[in-house]
Tab-separated table of C-alpha atoms (C1' of nucleotides) in Angstrom:
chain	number	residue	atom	x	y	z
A	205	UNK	CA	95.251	76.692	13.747
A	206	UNK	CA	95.760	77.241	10.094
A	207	UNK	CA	97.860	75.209	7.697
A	208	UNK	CA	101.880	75.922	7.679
A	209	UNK	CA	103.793	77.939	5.377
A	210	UNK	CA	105.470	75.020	3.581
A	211	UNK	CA	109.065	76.495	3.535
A	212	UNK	CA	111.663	74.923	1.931
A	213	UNK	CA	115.410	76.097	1.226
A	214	UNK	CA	115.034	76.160	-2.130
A	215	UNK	CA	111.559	78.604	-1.528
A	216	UNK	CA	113.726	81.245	0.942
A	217	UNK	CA	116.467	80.774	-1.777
A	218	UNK	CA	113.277	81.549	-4.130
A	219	UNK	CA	112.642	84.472	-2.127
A	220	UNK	CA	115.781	86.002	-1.593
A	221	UNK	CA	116.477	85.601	-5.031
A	222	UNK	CA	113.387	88.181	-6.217
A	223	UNK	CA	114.335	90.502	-3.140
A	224	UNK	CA	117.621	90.726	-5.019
A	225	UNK	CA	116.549	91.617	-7.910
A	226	UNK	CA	113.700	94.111	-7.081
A	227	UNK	CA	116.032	95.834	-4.536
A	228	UNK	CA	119.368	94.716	-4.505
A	229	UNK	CA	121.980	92.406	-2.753
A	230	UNK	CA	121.853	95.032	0.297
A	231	UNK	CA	118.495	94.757	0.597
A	232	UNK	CA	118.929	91.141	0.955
A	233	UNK	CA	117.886	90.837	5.363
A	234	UNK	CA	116.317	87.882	6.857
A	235	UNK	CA	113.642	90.131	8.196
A	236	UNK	CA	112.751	91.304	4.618
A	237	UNK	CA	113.125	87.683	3.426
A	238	UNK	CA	110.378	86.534	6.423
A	239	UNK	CA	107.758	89.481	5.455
A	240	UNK	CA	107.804	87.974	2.084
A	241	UNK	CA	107.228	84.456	2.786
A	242	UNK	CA	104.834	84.847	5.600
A	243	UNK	CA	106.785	83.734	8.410
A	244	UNK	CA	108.718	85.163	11.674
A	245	UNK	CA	112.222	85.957	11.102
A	246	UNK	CA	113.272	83.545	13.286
A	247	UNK	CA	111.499	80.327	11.488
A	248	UNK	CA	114.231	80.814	8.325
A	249	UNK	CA	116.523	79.457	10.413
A	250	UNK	CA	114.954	75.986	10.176
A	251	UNK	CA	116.088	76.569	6.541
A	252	UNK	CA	118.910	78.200	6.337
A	253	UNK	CA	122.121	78.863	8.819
A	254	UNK	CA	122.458	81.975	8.843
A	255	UNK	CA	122.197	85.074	6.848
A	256	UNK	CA	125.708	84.074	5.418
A	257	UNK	CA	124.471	81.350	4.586
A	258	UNK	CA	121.828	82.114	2.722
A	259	UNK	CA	123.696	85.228	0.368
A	260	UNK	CA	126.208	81.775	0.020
A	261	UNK	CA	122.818	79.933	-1.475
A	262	UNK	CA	121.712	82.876	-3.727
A	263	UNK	CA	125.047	83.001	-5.293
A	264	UNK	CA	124.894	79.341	-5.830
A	265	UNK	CA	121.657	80.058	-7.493
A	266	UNK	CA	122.840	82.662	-9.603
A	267	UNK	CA	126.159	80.951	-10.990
A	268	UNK	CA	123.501	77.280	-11.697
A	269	UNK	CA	120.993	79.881	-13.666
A	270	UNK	CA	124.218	81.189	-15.486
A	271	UNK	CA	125.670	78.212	-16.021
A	272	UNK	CA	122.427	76.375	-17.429
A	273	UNK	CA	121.856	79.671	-19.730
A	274	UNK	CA	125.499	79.706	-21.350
A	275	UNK	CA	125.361	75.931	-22.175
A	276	UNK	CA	121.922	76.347	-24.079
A	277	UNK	CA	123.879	78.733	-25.626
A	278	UNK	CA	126.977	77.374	-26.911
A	279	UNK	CA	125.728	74.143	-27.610
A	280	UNK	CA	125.934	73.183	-31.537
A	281	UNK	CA	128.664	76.111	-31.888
A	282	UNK	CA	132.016	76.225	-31.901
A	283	UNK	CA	135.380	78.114	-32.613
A	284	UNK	CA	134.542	81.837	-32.945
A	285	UNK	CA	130.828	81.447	-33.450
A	286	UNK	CA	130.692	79.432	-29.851
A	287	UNK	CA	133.416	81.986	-27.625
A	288	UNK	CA	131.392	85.475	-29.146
A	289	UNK	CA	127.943	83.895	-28.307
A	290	UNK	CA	129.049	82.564	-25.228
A	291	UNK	CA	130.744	85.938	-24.292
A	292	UNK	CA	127.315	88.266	-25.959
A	293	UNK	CA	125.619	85.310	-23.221
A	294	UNK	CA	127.059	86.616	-20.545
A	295	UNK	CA	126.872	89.964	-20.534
A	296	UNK	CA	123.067	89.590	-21.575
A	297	UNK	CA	122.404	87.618	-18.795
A	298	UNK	CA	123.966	90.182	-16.175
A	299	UNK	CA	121.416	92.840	-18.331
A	300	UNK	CA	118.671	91.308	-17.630
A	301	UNK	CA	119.427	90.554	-13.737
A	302	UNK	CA	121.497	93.612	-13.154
A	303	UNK	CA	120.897	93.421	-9.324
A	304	UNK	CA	121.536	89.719	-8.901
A	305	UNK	CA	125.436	89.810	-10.300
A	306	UNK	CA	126.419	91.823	-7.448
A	307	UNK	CA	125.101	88.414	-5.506
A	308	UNK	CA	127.332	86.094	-7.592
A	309	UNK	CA	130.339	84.478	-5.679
A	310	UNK	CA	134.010	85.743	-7.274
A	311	UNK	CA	135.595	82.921	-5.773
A	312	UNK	CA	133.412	80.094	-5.898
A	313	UNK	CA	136.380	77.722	-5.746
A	314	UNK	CA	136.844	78.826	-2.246
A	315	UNK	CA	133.534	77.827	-0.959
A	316	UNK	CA	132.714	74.522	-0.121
A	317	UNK	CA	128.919	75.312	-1.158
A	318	UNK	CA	129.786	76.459	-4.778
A	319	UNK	CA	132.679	74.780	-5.516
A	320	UNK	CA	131.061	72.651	-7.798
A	321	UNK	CA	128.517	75.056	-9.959
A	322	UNK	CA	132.615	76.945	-10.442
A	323	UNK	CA	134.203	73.829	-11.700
A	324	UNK	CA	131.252	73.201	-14.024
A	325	UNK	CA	130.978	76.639	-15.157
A	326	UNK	CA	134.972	76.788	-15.966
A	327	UNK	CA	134.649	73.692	-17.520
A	328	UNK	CA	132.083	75.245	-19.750
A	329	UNK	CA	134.582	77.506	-20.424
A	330	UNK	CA	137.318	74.923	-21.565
A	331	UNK	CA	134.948	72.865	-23.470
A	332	UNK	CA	133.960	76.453	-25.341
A	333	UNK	CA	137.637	76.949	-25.913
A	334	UNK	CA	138.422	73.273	-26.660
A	335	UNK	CA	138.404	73.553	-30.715
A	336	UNK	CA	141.511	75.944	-30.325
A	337	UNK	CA	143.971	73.118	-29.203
A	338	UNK	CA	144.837	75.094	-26.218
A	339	UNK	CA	147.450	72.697	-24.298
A	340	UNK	CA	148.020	72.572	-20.540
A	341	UNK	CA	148.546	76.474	-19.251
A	342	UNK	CA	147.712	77.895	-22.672
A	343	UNK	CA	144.171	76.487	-22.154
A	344	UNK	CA	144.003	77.959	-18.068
A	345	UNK	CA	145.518	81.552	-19.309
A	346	UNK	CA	142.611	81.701	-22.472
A	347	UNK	CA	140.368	81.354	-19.736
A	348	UNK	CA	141.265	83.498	-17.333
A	349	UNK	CA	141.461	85.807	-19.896
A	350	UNK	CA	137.938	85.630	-20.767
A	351	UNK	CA	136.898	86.098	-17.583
A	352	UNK	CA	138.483	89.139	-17.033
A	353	UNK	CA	136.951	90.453	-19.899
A	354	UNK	CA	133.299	89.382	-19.591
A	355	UNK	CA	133.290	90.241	-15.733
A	356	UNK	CA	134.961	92.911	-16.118
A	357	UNK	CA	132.446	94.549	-18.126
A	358	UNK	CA	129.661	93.051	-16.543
A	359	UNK	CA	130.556	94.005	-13.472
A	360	UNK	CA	130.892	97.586	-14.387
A	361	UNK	CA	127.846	98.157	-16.799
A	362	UNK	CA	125.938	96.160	-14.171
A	363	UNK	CA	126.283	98.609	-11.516
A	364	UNK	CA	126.164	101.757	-13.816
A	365	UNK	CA	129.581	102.169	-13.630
A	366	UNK	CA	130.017	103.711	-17.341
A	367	UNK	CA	129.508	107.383	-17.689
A	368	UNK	CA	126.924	106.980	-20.392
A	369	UNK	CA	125.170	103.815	-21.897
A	370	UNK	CA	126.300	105.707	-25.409
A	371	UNK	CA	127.811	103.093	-27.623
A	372	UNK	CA	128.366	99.847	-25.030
A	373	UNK	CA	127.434	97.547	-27.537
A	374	UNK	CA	129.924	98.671	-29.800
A	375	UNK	CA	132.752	98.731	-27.074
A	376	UNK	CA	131.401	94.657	-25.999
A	377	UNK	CA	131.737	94.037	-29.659
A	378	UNK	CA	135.741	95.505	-29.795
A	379	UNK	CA	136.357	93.402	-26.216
A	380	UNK	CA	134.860	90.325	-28.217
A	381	UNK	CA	136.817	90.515	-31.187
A	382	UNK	CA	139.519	91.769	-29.216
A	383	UNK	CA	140.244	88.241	-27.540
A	384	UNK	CA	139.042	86.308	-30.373
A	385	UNK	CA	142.189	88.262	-32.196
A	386	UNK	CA	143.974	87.264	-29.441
A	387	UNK	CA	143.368	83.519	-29.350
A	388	UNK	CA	143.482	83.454	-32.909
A	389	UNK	CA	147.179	84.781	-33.266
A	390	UNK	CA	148.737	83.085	-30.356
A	391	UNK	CA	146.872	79.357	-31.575
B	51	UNK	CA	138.391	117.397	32.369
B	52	UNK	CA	141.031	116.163	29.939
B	53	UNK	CA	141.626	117.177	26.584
B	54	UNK	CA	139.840	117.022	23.260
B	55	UNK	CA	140.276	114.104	20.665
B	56	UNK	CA	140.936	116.215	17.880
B	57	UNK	CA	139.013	114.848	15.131
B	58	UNK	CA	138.653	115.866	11.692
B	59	UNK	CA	136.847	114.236	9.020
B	60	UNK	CA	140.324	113.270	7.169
B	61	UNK	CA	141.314	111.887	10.391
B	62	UNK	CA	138.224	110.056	10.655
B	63	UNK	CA	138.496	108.746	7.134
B	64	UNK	CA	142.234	107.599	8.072
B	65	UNK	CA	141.092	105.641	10.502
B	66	UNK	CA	138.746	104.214	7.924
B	67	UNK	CA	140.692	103.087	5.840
B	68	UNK	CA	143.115	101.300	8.255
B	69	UNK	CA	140.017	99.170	9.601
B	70	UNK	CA	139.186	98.569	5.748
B	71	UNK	CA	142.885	97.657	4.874
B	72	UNK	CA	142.828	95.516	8.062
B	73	UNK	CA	139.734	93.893	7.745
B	74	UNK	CA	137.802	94.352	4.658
B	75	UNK	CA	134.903	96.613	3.784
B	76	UNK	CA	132.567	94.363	6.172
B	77	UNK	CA	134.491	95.546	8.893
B	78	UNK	CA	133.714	99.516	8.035
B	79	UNK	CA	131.551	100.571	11.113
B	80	UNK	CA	131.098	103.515	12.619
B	81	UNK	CA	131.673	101.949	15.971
B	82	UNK	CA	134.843	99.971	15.003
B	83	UNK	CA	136.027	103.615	13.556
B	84	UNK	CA	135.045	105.701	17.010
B	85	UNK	CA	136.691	102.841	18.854
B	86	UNK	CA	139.729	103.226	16.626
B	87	UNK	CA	139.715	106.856	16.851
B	88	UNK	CA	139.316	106.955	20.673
B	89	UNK	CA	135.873	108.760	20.741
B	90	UNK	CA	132.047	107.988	21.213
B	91	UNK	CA	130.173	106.724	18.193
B	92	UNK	CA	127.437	109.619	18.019
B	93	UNK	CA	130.531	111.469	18.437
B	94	UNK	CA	131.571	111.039	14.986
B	95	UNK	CA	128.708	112.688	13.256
B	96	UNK	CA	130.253	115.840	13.665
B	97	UNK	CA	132.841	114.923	11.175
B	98	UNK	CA	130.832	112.234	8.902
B	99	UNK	CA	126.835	112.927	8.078
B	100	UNK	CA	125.831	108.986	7.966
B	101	UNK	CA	127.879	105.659	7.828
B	102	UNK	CA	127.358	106.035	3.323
B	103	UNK	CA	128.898	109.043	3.678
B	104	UNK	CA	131.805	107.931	4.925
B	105	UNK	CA	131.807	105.120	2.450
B	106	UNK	CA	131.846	107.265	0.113
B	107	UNK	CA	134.820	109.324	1.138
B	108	UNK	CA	137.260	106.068	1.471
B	109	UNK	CA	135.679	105.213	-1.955
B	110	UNK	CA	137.140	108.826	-2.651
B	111	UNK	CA	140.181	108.593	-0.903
B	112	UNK	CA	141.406	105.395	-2.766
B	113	UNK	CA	140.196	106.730	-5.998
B	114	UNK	CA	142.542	109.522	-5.256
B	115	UNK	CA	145.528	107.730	-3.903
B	116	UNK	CA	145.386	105.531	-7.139
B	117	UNK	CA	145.121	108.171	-9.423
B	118	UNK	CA	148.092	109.927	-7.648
B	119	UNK	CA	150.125	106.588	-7.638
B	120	UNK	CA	149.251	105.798	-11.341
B	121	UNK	CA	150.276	109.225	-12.249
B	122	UNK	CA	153.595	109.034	-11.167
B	123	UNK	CA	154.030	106.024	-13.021
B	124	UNK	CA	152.950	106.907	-15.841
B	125	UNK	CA	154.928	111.010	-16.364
B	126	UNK	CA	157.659	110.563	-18.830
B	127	UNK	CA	156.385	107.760	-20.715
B	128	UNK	CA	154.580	107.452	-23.997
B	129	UNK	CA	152.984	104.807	-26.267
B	130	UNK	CA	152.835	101.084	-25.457
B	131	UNK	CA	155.724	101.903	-22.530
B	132	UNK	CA	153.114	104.435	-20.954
B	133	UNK	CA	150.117	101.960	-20.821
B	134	UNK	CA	152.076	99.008	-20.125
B	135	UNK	CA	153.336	100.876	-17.406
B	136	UNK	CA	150.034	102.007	-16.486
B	137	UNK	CA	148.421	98.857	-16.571
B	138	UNK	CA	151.142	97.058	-14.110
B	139	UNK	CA	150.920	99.798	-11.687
B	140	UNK	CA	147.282	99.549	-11.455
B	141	UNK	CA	147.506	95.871	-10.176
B	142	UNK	CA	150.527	96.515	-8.320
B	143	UNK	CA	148.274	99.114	-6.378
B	144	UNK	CA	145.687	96.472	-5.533
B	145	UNK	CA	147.841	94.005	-4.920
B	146	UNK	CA	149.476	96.250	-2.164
B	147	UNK	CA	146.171	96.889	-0.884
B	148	UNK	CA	143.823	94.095	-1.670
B	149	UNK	CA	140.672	94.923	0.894
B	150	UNK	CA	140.645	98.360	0.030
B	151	UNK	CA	140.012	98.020	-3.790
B	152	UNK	CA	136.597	96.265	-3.184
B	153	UNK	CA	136.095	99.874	-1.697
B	154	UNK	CA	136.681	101.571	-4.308
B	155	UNK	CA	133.032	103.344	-6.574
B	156	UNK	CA	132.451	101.652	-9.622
B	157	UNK	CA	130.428	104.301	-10.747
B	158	UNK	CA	132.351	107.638	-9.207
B	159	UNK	CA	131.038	109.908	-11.655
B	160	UNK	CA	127.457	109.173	-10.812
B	161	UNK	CA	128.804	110.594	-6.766
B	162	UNK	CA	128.366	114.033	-6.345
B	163	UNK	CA	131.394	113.650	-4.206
B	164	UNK	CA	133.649	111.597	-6.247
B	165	UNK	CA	132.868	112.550	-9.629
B	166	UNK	CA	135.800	114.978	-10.056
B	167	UNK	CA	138.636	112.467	-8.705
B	168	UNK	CA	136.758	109.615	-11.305
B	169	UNK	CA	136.761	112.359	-14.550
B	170	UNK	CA	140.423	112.829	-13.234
B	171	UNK	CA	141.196	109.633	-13.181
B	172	UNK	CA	139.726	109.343	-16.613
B	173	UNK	CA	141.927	111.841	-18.307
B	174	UNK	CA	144.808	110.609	-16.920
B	175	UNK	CA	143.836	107.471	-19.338
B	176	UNK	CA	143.113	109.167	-21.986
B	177	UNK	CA	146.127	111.175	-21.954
B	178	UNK	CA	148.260	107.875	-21.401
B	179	UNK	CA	146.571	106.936	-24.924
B	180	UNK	CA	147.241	110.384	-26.173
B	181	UNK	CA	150.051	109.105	-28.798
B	182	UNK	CA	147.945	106.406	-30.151
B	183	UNK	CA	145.885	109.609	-31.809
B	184	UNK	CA	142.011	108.323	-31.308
B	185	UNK	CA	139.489	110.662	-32.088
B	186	UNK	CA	136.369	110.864	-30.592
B	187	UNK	CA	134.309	107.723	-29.478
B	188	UNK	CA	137.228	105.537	-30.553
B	189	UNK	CA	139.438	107.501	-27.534
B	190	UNK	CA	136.576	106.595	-25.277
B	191	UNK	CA	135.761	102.831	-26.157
B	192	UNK	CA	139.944	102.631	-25.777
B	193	UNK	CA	139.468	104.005	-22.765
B	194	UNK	CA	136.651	101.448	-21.704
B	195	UNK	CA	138.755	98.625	-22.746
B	196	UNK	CA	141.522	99.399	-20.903
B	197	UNK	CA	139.156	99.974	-17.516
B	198	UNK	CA	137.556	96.823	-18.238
B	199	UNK	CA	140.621	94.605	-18.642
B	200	UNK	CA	142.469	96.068	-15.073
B	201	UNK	CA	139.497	96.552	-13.366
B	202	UNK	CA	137.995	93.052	-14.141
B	203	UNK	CA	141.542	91.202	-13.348
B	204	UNK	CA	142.290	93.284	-10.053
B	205	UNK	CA	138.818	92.549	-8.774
B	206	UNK	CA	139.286	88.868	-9.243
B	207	UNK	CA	142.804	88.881	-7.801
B	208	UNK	CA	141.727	91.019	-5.052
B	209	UNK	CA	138.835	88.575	-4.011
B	210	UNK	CA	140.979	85.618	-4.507
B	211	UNK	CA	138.969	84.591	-7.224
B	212	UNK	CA	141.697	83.166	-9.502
B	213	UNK	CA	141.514	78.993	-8.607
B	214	UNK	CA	145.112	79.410	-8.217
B	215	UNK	CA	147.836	82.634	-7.996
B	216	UNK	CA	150.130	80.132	-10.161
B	217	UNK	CA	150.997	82.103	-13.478
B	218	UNK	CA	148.700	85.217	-12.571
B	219	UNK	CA	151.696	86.962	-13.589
B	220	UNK	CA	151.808	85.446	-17.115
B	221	UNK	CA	147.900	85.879	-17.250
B	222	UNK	CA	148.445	89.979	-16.626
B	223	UNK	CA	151.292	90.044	-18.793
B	224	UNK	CA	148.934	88.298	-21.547
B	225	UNK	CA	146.273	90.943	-20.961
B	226	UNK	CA	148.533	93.744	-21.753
B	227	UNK	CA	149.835	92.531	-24.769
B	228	UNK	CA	146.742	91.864	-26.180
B	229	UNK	CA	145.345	95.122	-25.514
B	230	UNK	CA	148.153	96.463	-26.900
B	231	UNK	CA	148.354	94.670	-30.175
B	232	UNK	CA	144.617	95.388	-30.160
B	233	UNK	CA	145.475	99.057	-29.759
B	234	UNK	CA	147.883	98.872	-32.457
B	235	UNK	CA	145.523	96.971	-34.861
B	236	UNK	CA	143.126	99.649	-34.848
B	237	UNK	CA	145.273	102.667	-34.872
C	123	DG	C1'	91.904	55.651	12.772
C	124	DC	C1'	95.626	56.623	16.377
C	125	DC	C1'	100.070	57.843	18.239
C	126	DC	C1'	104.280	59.917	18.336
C	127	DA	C1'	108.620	61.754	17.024
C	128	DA	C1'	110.491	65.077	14.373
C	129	DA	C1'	110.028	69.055	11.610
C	130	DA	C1'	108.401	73.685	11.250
C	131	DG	C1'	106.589	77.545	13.391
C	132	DC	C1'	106.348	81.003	17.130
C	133	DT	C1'	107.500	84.381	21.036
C	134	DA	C1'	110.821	86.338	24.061
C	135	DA	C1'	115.256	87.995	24.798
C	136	DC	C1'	119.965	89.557	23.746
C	137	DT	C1'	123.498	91.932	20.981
C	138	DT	C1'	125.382	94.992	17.806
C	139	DC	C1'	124.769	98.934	14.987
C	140	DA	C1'	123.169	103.347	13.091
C	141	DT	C1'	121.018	107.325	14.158
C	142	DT	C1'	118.788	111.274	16.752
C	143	DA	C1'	118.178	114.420	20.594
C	144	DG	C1'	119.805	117.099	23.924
C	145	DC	C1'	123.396	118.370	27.152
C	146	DC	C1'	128.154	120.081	28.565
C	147	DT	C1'	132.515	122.083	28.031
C	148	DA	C1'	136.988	123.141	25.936
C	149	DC	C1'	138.866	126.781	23.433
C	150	DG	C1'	139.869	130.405	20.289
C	151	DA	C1'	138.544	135.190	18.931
C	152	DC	C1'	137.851	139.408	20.666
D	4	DG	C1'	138.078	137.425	30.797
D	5	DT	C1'	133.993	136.212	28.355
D	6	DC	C1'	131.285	134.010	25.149
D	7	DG	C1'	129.697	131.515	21.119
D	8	DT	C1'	130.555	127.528	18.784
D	9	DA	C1'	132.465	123.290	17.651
D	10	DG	C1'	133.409	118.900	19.377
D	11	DG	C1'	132.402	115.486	22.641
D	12	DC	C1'	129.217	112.819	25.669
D	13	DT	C1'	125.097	110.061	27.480
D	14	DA	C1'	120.586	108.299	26.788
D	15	DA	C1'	117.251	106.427	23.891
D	16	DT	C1'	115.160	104.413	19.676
D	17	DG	C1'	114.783	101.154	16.065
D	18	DA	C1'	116.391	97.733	12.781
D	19	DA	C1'	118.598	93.454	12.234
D	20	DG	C1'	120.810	88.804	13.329
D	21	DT	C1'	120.856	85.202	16.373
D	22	DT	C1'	119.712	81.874	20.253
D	23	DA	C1'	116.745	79.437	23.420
D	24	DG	C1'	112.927	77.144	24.404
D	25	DC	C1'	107.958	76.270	23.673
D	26	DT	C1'	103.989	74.625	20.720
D	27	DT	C1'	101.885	72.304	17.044
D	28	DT	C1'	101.442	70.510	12.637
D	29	DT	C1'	102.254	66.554	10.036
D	30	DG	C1'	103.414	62.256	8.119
D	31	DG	C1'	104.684	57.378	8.944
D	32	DG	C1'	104.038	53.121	11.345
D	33	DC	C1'	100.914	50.345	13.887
DNA sequence: GCCCAAAAGCTAACTTCATTAGCCTACGAC
DNA sequence: GTCGTAGGCTAATGAAGTTAGCTTTTGGGC
């Protein structure tokens, strides 16, 4: 008969990656994932384990894509000029794939698949901070600090969680100067 | 033959919310809850129109137990005392109850249902920053800050998305003070 | 060019859920 | 006591994940 589909992982990733973002991580099925790539639901599991397996891939995906995207970023900056672009980074990312945040891991430490793309992506972090002389815990609190900040707002503009739009740029803006304050004084 | 369960839709949502407690949001199914509740699935459409809808009234009920909880805290207190206090007792609540805040709306006051208990919940912020003395959009981006800081720490420490809980403590404590200087800085 | 093992699909079947339809009966108001 | 309704039930449908087992494409070695 006629010539295969040619699936690979990375292509259902591919695919489960737009269903994301056209309709959301609930929308994410392996029947809906099938339809799209031409095949019967039941041939994805050549390429994936399981439907947990493959929301594990697409999260994978996302925190690569972000990770890639911040270090174009903040490369050739640093103090101030490097944390606010890497912070304005973020949140611009997670504005133009709204849908697809919901799919990023919060605990990528914890998986064995994303483990990894987290340590890279909090080293990113680090390195970003690195031209504070942040010792030891100082340097693991400024972190964590910053990514309470950007997820937390990206987490809540990204799913329409402010009452109005009105005026988030300005309230990034005070959260951004707000921890470079922070870092500043306690440096 | 025998007797009636008794249902009510707060009985049903009880029951809801012990499963989600329990076992996560994953675990919130309309079977799990009949079987819980002693009673036929179909059975529970008399008190619950669709399996959202009864997302939607946990989602409601924790927005409401918080707000009650915070509000205790926070009567009798003013200034940096008030929103410390505030800001503890919202992570002491998801700490106590670490599946349930993942079921908690991000966006209540887009729900018909929930919109009330979220404005409420608002207020109750705004009058904890009531002594500060912000007028207009500076009240509100306060007001934003503050959600984003609690909301974007308790939703890592709920998922267990901190590497490790070493220091989490100091990390909060961090948090607060800088919002507070940052509070102060701008008043 | 041919052969074959493995990879990539497929269909059939099962399970768990949500949801709807339609029936039956406990029970409170009168 | 009776009667309407609310609260429960069973049966049935449809979507989705998953497994088993079959078929066939396909690419590498001869």
């Amino acid at each position: 008969m006629a010539v295969r589909a040619g699936l690979t992982t990375a292509k259902v990733v591919d695919a489960a990656l737009e269903l994301v973002d056209e309709q959301g991580v609930e929308a994410l099925t392996l029947a809906a994932v099938a339809a799209r790539t031409g095949v019967a639901t039941p041939s994805l599991y050549k390429h994936v384990a399981s439907l947990g397996d493959l929301r594990g891939q697409v999260g994978l995906r996302v925190m690569q894509d972000m990770t890639a995207r911040l270090t174009e970023t903040v490369v050739g900056r640093s103090g101030d000029d490097a944390v606010s672009a890497l912070m304005h980074a973020y949140r611009a990312y997670v504005q133009e794939h709204p849908k697809r945040y919901a799919a990023a891991p919060m605990d990528p430490l914890h998986d064995e698949l994303q483990r990894a793309a987290g340590l890279k992506f909090m080293e990113l972090v680090l390195a970003t901070l690195r031209s504070y002389g942040l010792e030891g815990s100082d340097a693991i609190h400024a972190t964590r600090r910053l990514r309470v900040i950007v997820h937390g707002f990206a987490s809540i503009e990204s799913s329409g969680g402010f009452g109005l739009p009105e005026g988030l740029d300005d309230t990034y803006a005070q959260l951004v100067r707000m921890y470079l304050d922070d870092l500043r004084g306690q440096s």
